[in-house]
Tab-separated table of C-alpha atoms in Angstrom:
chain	number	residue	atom	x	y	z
A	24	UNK	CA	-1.336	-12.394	3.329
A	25	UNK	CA	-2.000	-10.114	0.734
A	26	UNK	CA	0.922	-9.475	-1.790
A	27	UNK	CA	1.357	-7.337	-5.404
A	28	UNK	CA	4.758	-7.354	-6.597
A	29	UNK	CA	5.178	-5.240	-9.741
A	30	UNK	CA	7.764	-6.036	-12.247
A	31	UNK	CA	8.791	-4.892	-15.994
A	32	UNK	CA	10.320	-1.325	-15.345
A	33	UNK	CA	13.427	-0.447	-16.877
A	34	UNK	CA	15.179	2.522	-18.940
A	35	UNK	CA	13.444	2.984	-22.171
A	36	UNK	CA	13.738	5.622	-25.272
A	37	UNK	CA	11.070	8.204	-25.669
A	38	UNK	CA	8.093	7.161	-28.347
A	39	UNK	CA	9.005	3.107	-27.409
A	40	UNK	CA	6.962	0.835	-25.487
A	41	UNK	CA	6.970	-1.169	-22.099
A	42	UNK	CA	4.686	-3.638	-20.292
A	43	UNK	CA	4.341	-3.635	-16.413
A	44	UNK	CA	3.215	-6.300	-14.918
A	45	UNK	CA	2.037	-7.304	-11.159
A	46	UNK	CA	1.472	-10.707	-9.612
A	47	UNK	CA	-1.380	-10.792	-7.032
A	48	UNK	CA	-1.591	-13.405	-4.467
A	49	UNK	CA	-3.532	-13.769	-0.463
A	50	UNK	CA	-6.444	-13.400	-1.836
A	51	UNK	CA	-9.711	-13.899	-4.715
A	52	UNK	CA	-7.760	-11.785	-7.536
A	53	UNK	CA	-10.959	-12.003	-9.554
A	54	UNK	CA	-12.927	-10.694	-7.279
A	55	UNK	CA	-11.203	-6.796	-7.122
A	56	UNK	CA	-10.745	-4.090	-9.228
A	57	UNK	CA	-6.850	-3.154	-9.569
A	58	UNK	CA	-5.313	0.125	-9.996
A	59	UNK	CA	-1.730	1.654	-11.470
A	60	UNK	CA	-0.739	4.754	-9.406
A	61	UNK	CA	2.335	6.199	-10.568
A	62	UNK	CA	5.085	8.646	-8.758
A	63	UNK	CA	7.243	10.792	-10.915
A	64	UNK	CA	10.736	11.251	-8.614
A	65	UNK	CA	9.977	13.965	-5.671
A	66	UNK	CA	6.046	14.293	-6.534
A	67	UNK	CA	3.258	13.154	-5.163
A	68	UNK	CA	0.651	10.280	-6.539
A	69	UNK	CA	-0.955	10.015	-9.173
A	70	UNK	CA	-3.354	7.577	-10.505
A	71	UNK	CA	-3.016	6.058	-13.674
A	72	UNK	CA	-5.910	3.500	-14.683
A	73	UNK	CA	-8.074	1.340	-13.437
A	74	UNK	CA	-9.844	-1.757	-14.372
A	75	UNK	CA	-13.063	-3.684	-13.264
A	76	UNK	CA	-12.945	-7.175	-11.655
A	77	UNK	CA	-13.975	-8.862	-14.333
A	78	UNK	CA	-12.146	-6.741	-16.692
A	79	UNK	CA	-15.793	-5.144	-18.016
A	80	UNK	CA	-14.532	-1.616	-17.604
A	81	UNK	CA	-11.581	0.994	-17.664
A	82	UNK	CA	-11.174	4.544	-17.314
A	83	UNK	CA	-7.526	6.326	-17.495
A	84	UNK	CA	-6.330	9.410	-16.371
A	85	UNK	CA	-6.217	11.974	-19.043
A	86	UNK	CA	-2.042	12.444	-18.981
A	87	UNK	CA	-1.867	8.281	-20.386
A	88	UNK	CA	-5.507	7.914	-22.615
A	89	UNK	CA	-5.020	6.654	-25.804
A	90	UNK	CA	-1.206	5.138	-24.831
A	91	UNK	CA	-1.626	2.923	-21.851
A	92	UNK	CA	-3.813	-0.161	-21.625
A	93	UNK	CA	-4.686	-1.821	-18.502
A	94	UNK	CA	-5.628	-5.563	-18.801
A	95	UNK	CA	-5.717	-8.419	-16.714
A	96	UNK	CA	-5.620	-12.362	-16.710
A	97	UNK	CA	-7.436	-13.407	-14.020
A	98	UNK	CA	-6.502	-17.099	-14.768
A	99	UNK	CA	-2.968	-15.836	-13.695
A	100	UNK	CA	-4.143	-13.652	-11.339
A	101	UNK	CA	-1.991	-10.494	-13.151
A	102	UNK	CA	-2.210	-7.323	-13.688
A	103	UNK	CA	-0.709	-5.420	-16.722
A	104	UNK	CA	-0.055	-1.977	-18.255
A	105	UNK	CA	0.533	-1.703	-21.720
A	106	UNK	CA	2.457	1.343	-22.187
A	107	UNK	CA	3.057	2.929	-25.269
A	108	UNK	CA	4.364	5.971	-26.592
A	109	UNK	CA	6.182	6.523	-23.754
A	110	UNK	CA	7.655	10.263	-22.971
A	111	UNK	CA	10.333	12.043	-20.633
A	112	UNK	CA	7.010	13.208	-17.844
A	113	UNK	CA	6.490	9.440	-18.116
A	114	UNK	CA	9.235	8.327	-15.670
A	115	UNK	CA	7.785	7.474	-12.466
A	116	UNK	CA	7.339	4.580	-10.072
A	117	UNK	CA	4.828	2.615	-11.045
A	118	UNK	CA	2.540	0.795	-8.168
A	119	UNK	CA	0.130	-1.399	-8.504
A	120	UNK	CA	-2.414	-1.441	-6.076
A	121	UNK	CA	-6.324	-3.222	-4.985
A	122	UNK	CA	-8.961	-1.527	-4.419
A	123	UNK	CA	-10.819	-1.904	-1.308
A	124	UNK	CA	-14.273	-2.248	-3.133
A	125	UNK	CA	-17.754	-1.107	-1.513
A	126	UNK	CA	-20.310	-3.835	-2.075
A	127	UNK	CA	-23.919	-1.938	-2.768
A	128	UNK	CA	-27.118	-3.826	-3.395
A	129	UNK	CA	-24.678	-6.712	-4.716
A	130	UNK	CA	-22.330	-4.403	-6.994
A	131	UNK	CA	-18.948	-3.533	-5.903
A	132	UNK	CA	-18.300	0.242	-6.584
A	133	UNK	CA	-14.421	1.097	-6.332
A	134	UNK	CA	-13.069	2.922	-3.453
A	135	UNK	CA	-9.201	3.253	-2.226
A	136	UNK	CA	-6.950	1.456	-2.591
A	137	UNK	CA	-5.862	-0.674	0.664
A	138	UNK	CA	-2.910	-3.045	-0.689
A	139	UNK	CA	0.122	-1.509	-2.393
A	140	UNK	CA	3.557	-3.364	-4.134
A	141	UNK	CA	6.867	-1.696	-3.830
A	142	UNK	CA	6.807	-0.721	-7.255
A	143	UNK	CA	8.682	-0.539	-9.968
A	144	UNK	CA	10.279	2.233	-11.692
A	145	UNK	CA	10.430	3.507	-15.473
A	146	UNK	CA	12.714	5.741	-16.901
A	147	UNK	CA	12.117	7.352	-20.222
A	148	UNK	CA	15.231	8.936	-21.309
A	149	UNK	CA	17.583	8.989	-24.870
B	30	UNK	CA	-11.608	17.307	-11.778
B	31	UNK	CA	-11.801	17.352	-8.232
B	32	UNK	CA	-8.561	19.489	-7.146
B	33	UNK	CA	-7.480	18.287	-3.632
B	34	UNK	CA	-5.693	20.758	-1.307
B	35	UNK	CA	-3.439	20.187	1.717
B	36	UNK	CA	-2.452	22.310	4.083
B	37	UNK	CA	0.689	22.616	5.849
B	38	UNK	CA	3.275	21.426	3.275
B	39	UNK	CA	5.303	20.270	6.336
B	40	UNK	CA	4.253	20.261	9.922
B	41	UNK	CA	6.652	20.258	12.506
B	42	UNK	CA	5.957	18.242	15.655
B	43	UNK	CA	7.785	16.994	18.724
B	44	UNK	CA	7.405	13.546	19.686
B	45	UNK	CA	4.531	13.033	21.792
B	46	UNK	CA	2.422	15.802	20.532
B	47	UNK	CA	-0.885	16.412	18.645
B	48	UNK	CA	-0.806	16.651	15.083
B	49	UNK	CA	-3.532	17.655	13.118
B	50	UNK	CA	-3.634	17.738	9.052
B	51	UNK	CA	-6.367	19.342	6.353
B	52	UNK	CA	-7.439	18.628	3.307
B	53	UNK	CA	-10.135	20.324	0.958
B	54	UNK	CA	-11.587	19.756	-1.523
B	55	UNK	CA	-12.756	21.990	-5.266
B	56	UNK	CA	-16.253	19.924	-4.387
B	57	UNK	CA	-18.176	17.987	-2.603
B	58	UNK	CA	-16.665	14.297	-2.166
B	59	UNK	CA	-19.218	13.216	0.845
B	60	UNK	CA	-17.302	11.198	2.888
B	61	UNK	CA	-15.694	9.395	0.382
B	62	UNK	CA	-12.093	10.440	1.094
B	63	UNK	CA	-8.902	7.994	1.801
B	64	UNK	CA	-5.959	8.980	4.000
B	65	UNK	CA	-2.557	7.463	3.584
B	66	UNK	CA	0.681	7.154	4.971
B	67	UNK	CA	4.216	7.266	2.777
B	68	UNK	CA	7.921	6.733	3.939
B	69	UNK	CA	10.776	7.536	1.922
B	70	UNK	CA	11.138	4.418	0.047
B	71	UNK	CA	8.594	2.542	0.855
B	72	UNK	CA	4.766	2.399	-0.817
B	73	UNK	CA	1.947	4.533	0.311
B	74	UNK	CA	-0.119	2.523	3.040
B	75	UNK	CA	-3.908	3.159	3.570
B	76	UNK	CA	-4.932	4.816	7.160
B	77	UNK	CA	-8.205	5.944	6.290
B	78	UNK	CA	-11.183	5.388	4.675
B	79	UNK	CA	-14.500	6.718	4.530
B	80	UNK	CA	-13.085	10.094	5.863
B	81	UNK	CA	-13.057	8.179	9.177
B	82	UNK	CA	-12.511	4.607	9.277
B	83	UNK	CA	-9.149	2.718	10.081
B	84	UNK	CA	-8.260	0.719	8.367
B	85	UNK	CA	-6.815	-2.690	9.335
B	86	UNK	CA	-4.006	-2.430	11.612
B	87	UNK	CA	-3.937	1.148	12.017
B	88	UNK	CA	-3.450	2.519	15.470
B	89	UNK	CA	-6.018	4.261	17.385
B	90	UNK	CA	-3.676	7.336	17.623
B	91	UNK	CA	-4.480	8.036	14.075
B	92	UNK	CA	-8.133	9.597	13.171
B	93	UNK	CA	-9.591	10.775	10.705
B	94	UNK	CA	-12.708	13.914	10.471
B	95	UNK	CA	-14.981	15.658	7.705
B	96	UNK	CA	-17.027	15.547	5.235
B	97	UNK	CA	-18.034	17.293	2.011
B	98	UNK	CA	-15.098	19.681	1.431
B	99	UNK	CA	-13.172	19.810	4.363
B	100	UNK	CA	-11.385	16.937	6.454
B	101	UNK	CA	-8.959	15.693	8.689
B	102	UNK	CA	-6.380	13.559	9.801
B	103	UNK	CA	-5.446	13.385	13.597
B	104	UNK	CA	-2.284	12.075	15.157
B	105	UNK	CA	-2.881	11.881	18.816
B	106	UNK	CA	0.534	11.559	20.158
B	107	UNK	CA	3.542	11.560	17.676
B	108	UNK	CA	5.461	8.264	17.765
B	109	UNK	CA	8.745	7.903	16.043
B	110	UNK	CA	7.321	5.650	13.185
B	111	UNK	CA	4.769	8.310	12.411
B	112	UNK	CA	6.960	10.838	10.842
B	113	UNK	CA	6.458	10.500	6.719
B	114	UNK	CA	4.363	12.413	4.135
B	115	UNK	CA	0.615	11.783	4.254
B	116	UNK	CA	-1.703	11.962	1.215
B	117	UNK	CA	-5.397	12.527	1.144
B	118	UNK	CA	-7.624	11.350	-1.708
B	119	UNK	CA	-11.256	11.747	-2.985
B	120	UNK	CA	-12.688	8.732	-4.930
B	121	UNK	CA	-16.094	10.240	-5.240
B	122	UNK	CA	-15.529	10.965	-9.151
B	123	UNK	CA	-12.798	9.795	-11.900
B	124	UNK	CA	-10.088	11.085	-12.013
B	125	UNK	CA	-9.515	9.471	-8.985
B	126	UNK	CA	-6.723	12.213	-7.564
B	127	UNK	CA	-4.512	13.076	-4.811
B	128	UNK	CA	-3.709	16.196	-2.731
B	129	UNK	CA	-0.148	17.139	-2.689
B	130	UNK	CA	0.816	15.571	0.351
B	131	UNK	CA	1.618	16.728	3.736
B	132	UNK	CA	5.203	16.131	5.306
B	133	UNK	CA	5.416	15.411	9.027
B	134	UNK	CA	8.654	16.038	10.466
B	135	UNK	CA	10.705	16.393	14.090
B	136	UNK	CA	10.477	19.327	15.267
């Protein structure tokens, strides 16, 4: 079946860094774009990044650009967020999630997302 | 960016009964509008896709309505497992973004 278990959370300082990661497996990783949604403690989702099956494209949401990466090995099928310059409205579960994928005229547009992990939760604090 | 609205914050329901959520949206997102389901502790599920589609698994008590600004989510009959916070979501431009969330409770 299809599984993403995130990993690589912890307690870090403000300004450091941290690298998620999140092991894919049930199904053609290479094949799917992947997403990071992240939930701040009581709030709603929000998404973070996303990047193309083949890694060919990225877009972030404006709150991480310029100090998150999102990468991926699909030889490994992983997913990763590089995550620098952290700060306090930074502390959030992290998920990492698929995205369902519409196929038109033989591309694959993203959609939703349809599998989640369990996530795993930051904490930027002094 | 596409600013999603929903409406009730919380909903309370008896067991059994209809419930019915709304979400709107700043713009036009044609159908292209996920619903999903979160309980405490757990990660957000997918119920809905397309503004109307099930996704796999889902029950047939849940559907889903609208297009263009305004949609829906429809619980037929309240089961125990249903009460959680449910999310809408427009993917029909980047930022990809939520609405707030509505809570489902027992009445």
């Amino acid at each position: 079946q299809v599984q993403v278990v995130e990993s690589g959370g912890g307690v870090v300082q403000p300004g450091r860094s941290l690298r998620l990661s999140c092991a894919a497996s049930g199904f053609s990783f290479s094949n799917y774009a992947m997403y990071w949604v992240r939930q701040a403690p009581g709030k709603g989702l929000e998404w973070v990044a996303i990047i193309w099956h083949d890694g060919s494209k990225t877009y972030y949401a404006d709150s991480v650009k310029g100090r998150f990466t999102i990468s991926r090995d699909n030889s490994k099928n992983t997913l990763y967020l590089q995550m620098n310059s952290l700060r306090a409205e930074d502390t959030a579960v992290y998920y990492c999630a698929r995205d369902r994928g519409l196929k038109v005229r033989g591309i694959i547009i993203p959609t939703c997302f349809d599998y989640w992990g369990q996530g795993t939760l930051v904490t930027v604090s002094s | 960016e596409i600013v999603m609205t929903q409406s009730p914050a919380t909903l309370s329901v008896s067991p059994g009964e209809r419930a019915t959520l709304s979400c709107r949206a700043s713009q036009s997102v044609s159908i292209n509008l996920g619903w999903y389901q979160q309980k405490p502790g757990q990660a957000p599920r997918l119920l809905i896709y397309g503004a109307s589609t099930r996704a796999t698994g889902i029950p047939a008590r849940f559907s889903g309505s609208g297009s263009g600004t305004e949609f829906t989510l429809t619980i037929s009959s309240l089961q125990s497992e249903d009460f959680a916070v449910y999310y809408c979501q427009q993917y029909n431009d980047w930022p990809r973004t939520f609405g707030q969330g509505t809570k489902v409770e027992i009445k």
